[in-house]
Coordinates of C-alpha atoms in Angstrom, one line a residue:
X1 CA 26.4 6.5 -28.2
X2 CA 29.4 7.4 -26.4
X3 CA 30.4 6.3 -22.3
X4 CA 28.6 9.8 -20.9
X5 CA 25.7 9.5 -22.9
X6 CA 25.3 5.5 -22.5
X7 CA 25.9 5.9 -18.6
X8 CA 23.6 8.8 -18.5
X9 CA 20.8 6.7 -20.1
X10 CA 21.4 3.4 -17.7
X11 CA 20.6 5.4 -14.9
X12 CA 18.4 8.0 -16.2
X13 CA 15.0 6.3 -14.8
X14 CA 16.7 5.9 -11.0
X15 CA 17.6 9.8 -11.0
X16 CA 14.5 10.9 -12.0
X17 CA 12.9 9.3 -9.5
X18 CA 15.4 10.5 -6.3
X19 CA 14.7 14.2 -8.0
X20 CA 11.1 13.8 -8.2
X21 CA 10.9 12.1 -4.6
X22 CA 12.7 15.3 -3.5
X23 CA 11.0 17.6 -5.2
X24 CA 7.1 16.2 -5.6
X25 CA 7.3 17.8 -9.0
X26 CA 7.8 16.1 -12.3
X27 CA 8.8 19.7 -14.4
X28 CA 11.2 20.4 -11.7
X29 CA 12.8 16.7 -11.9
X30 CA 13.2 17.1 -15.3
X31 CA 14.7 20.2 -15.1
X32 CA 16.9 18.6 -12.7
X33 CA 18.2 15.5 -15.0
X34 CA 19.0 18.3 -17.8
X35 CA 21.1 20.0 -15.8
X36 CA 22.6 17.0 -14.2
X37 CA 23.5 16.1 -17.8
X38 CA 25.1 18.9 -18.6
X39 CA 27.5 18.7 -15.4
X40 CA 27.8 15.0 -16.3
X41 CA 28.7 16.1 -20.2
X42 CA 31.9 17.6 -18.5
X43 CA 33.2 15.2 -15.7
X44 CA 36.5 13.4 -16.8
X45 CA 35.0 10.3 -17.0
X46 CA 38.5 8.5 -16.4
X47 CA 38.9 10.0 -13.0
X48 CA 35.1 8.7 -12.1
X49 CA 35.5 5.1 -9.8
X50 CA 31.8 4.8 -9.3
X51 CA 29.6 6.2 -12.1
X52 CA 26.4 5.1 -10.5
X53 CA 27.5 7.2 -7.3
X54 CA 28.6 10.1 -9.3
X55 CA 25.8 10.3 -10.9
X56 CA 23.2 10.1 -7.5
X57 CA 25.3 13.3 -6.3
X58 CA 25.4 15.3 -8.9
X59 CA 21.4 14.7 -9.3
X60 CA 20.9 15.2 -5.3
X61 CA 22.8 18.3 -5.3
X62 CA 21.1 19.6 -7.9
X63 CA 17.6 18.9 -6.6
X64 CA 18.6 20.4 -2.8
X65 CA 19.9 23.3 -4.6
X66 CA 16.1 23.8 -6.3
X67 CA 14.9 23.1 -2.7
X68 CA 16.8 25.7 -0.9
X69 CA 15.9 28.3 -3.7
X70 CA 12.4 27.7 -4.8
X71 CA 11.8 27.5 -0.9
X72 CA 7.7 27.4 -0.6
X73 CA 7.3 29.5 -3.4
X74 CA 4.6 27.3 -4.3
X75 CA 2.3 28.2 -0.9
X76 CA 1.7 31.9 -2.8
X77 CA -0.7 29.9 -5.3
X78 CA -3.0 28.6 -2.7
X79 CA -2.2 24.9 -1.9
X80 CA 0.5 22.4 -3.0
X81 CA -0.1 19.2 -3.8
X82 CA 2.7 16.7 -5.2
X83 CA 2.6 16.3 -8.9
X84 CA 0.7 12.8 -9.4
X85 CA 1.8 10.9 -11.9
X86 CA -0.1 7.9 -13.0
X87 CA 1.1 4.5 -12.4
X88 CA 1.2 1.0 -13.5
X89 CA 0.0 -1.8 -11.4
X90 CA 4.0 -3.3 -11.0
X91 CA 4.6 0.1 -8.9
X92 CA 1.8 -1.0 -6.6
X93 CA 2.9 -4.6 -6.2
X94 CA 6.6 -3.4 -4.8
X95 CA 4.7 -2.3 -1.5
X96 CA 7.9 -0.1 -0.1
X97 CA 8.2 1.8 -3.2
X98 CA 4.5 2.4 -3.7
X99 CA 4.6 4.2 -0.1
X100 CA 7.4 6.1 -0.6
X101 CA 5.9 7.5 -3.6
X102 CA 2.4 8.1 -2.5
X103 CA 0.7 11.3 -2.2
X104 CA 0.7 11.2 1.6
X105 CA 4.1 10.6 2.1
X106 CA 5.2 12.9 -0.3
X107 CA 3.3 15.6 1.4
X108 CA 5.0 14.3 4.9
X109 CA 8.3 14.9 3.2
X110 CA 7.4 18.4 2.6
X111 CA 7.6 18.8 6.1
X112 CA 10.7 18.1 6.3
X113 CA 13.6 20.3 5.7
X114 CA 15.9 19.7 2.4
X115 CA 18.6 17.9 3.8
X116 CA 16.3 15.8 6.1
X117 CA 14.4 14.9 2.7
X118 CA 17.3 13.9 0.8
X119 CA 18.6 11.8 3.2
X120 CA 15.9 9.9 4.1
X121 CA 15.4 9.6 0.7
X122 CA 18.7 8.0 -0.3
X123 CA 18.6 6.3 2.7
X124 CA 15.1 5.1 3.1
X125 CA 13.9 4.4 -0.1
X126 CA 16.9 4.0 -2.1
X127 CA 19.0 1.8 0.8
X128 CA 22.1 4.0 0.1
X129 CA 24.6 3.4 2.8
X130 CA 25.8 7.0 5.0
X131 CA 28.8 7.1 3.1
X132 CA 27.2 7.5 -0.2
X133 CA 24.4 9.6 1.2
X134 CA 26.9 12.1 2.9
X135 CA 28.6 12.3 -0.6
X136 CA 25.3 13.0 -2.0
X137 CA 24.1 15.6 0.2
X138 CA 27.7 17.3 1.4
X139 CA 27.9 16.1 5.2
X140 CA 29.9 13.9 7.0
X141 CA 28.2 10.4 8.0
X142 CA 28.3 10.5 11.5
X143 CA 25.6 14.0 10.6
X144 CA 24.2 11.9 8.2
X145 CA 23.5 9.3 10.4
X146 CA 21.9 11.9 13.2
X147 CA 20.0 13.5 10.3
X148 CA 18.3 9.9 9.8
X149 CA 16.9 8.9 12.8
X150 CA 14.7 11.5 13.4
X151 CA 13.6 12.1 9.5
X152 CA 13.2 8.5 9.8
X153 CA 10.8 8.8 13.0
X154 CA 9.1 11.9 11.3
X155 CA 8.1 9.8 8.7
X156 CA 6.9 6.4 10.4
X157 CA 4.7 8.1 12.6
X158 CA 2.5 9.5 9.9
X159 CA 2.5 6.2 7.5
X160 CA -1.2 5.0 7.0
X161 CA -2.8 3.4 10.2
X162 CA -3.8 0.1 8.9
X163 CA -2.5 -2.3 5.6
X164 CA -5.6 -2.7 3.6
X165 CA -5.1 -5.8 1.5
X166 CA -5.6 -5.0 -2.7
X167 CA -8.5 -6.0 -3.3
X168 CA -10.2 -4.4 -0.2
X169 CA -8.4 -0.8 -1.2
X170 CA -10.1 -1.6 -4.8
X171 CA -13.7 -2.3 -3.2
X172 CA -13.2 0.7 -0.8
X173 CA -12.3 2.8 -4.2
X174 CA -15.6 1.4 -6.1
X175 CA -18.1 2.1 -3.4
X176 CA -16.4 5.8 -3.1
X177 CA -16.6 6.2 -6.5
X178 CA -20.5 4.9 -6.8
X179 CA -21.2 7.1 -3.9
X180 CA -19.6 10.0 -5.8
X181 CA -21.2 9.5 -8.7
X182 CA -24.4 9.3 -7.5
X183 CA -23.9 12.5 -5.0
X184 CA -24.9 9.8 -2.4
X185 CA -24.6 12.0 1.0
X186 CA -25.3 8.9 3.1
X187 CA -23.2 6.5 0.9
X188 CA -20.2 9.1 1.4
X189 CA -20.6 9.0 4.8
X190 CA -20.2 5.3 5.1
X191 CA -17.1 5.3 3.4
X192 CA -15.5 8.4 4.7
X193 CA -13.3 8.2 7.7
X194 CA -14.2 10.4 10.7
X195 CA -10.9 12.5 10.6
X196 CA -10.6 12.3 6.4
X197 CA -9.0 15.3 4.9
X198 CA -9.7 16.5 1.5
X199 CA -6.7 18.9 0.0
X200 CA -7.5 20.6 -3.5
X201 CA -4.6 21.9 -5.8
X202 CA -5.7 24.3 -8.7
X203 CA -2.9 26.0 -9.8
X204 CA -3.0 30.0 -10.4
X205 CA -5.9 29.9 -13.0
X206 CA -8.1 26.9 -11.9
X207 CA -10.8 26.4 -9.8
X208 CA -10.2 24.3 -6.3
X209 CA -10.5 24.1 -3.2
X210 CA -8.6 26.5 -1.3
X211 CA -8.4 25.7 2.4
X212 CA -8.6 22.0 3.7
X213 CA -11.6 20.8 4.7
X214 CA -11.8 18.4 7.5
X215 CA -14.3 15.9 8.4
X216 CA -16.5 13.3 7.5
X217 CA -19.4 15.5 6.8
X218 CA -18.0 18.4 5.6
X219 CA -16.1 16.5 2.9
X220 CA -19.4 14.1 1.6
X221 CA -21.3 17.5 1.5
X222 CA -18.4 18.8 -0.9
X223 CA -18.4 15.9 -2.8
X224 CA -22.0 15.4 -3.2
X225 CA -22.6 19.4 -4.2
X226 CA -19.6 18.8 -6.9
X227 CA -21.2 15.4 -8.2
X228 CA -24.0 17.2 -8.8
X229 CA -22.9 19.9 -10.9
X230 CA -20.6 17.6 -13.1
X231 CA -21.3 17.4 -17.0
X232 CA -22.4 14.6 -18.5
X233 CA -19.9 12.2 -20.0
X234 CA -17.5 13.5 -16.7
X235 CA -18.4 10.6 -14.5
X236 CA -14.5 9.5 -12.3
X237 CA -13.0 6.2 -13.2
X238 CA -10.2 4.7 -11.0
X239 CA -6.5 4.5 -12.0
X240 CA -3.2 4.4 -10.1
X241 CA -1.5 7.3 -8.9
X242 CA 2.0 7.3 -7.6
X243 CA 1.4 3.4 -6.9
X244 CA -2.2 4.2 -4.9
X245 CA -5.8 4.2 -5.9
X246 CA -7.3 7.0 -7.9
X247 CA -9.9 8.6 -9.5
X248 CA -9.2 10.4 -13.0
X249 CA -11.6 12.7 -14.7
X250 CA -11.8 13.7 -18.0
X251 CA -13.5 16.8 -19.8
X252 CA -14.1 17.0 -23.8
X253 CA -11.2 13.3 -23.4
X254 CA -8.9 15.2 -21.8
X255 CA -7.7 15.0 -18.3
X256 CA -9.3 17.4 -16.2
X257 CA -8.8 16.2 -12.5
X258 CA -6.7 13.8 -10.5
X259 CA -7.7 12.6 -7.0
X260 CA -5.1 10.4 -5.3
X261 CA -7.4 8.9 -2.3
X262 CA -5.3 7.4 0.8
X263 CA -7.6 4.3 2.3
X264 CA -6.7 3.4 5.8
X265 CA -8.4 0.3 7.5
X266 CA -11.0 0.1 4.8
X267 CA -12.3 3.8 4.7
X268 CA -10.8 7.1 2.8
X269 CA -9.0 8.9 5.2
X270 CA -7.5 11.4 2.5
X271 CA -8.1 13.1 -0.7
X272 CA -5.3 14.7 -2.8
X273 CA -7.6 16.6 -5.7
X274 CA -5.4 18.4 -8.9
X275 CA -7.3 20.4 -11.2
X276 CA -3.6 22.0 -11.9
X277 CA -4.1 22.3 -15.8
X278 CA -0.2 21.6 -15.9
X279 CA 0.0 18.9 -13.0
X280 CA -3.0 16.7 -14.9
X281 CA -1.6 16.9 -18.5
X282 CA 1.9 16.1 -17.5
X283 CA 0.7 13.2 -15.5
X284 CA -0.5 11.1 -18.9
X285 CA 3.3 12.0 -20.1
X286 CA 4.7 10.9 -17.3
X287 CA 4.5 7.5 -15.4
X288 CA 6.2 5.2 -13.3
X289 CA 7.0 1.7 -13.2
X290 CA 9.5 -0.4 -10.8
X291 CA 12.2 1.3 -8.6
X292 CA 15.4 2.1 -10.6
X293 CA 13.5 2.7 -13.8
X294 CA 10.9 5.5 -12.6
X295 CA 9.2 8.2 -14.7
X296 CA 9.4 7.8 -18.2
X297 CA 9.9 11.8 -18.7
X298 CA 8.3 13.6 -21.5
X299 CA 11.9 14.7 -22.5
X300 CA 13.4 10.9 -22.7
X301 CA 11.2 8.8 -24.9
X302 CA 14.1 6.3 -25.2
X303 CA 17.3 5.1 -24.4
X304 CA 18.8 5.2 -28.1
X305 CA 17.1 8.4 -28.8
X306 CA 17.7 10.1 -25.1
X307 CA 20.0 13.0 -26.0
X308 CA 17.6 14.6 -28.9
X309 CA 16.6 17.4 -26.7
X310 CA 20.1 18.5 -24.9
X311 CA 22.8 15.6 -24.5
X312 CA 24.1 16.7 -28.4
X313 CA 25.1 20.1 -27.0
X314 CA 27.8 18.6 -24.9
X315 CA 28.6 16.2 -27.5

């Protein structure tokens, strides 16, 4: 393995996870490392002080780059959801990675406009210093530094209300998913929040929900109707999404669905539902584990192994 390829592969698990943080999309952060490689095939390595650094901002310009052109392409399907990729339980223990990578907050960051989201990103969640970030993203500090603040603010203000303690987030996750189950109206109810939100993502071809719906009762009525009309053998079992509680479910033992569900003070205050045929499949290819070695992408199975797909056409 030579100096590019073995650089490439030390920090292959931190750049996939700035471009997936950026881009809520696990396709489109792979699709981002390839083509980071292929600039990265082609740098004079000699003249590089900092390959760490080098590497961040060739990844984060290539990933604002997809931002800026894609645009909200993805709003002419219906709704967006973030791609939810299922997690293991280390990602949940490291609290300020878990939030960062949650469904909620990645749908906050959507809000956002690119630059804001990649320098909160490097900022925030990856403790990059404003010199390093305004390498990363093309801007001087001092703009990095006013970008910030506000993406900063933008951010804090919609974090979950309350810090639910684990095993209270995995009681409030086994009474939802009894009451779900059973198509329990009442039990539904009781675990709901007043002001929960349930978003559905289905793609072009699936089935889903296609506007928000908004409210305690509206949402248990949902529920309950879908509970009833599930196949036998389809009943939701929980699992970790993007370092939160889930509920997976499977059709013929393949995944069919993915619900990310955001508990705040004890009750669900949100539901992020993929029936995406792309979005669930990917997601048992692609997991996270602790910060700096995210996303074990479908495309790099292993670091000795890592250029089988494209790293040997620079090479």
């Amino acid at each position: 393995m030579n100096s590019a390829t073995s650089a490439f592969v030390t920090h292959r698990d931190l750049l996939f996870t700035i471009a997936h943080e950026m881009l809520g999309s696990a396709a489109d952060a792979e699709d981002v490392l390839q083509e980071t490689w292929l600039w990265w095939a082609s740098v004079d390595l000699g003249a590089v002080c900092d390959q760490r650094a080098c590497l961040v901002r060739i990844t984060t310009r290539q990933a604002l780059g997809r931002l800026r052109t894609f645009g909200r392409h993805r709003e002419s399907v219906g709704p967006w959801l973030p791609e939810p990729l299922l997690t293991t339980p280390d990602v949940a223990e490291e609290v300020e990675l878990a939030d960062s990578v949650s469904m909620a907050i990645l749908l906050v960051l959507e809000t956002l406009t690119p630059t804001e989201r990649a320098v909160f990103v490097l900022c925030e969640v990856f403790d990059l210093g404003y010199d390093e970030t305004a390498e990363a993203v093309g801007e001087s500090p001092a703009a990095v530094r006013r970008i910030a603040h506000p993406a900063r603010a933008h951010v804090a203000a919609r974090r979950p209300r309350g810090v639910v303690s684990p095993a209270g987030t995995r009681g409030a996750l086994d009474t939802f998913r009894r009451a779900v189950e059973a198509g329990d109206l009442q039990g539904l109810l009781d675990t709901l929040a007043p002001d929960v939100v349930f978003l559905g993502d289905g793609g072009e071809a699936e089935e889903a929900v296609l506007r928000p719906v908004v409210g305690a009762d509206k949402v248990a009525r949902l529920l309950a109707a879908g509970s009833g009309g599930a196949a036998a053998g389809t009943s939701p079992r929980p699992a970790e999404v993007n370092g939160h509680p889930a509920l997976v479910l499977r059709l013929d033992g393949a995944l069919d669905t993915v619900v990310a569900v955001r508990i705040d003070d004890g009750l669900v205050t949100g539901l992020y539902a993929v029936r995406n045929s792309e979005k669930p499949s990917r997601a048992e290819r692609t997991g996270m584990t602790k910060r700096g070695a995210l996303g074990r992408s479908p495309w790099a199975t292993a670091s000795a192994n890592v250029s089988d797909e494209y790293l040997h056409r620079k090479e």
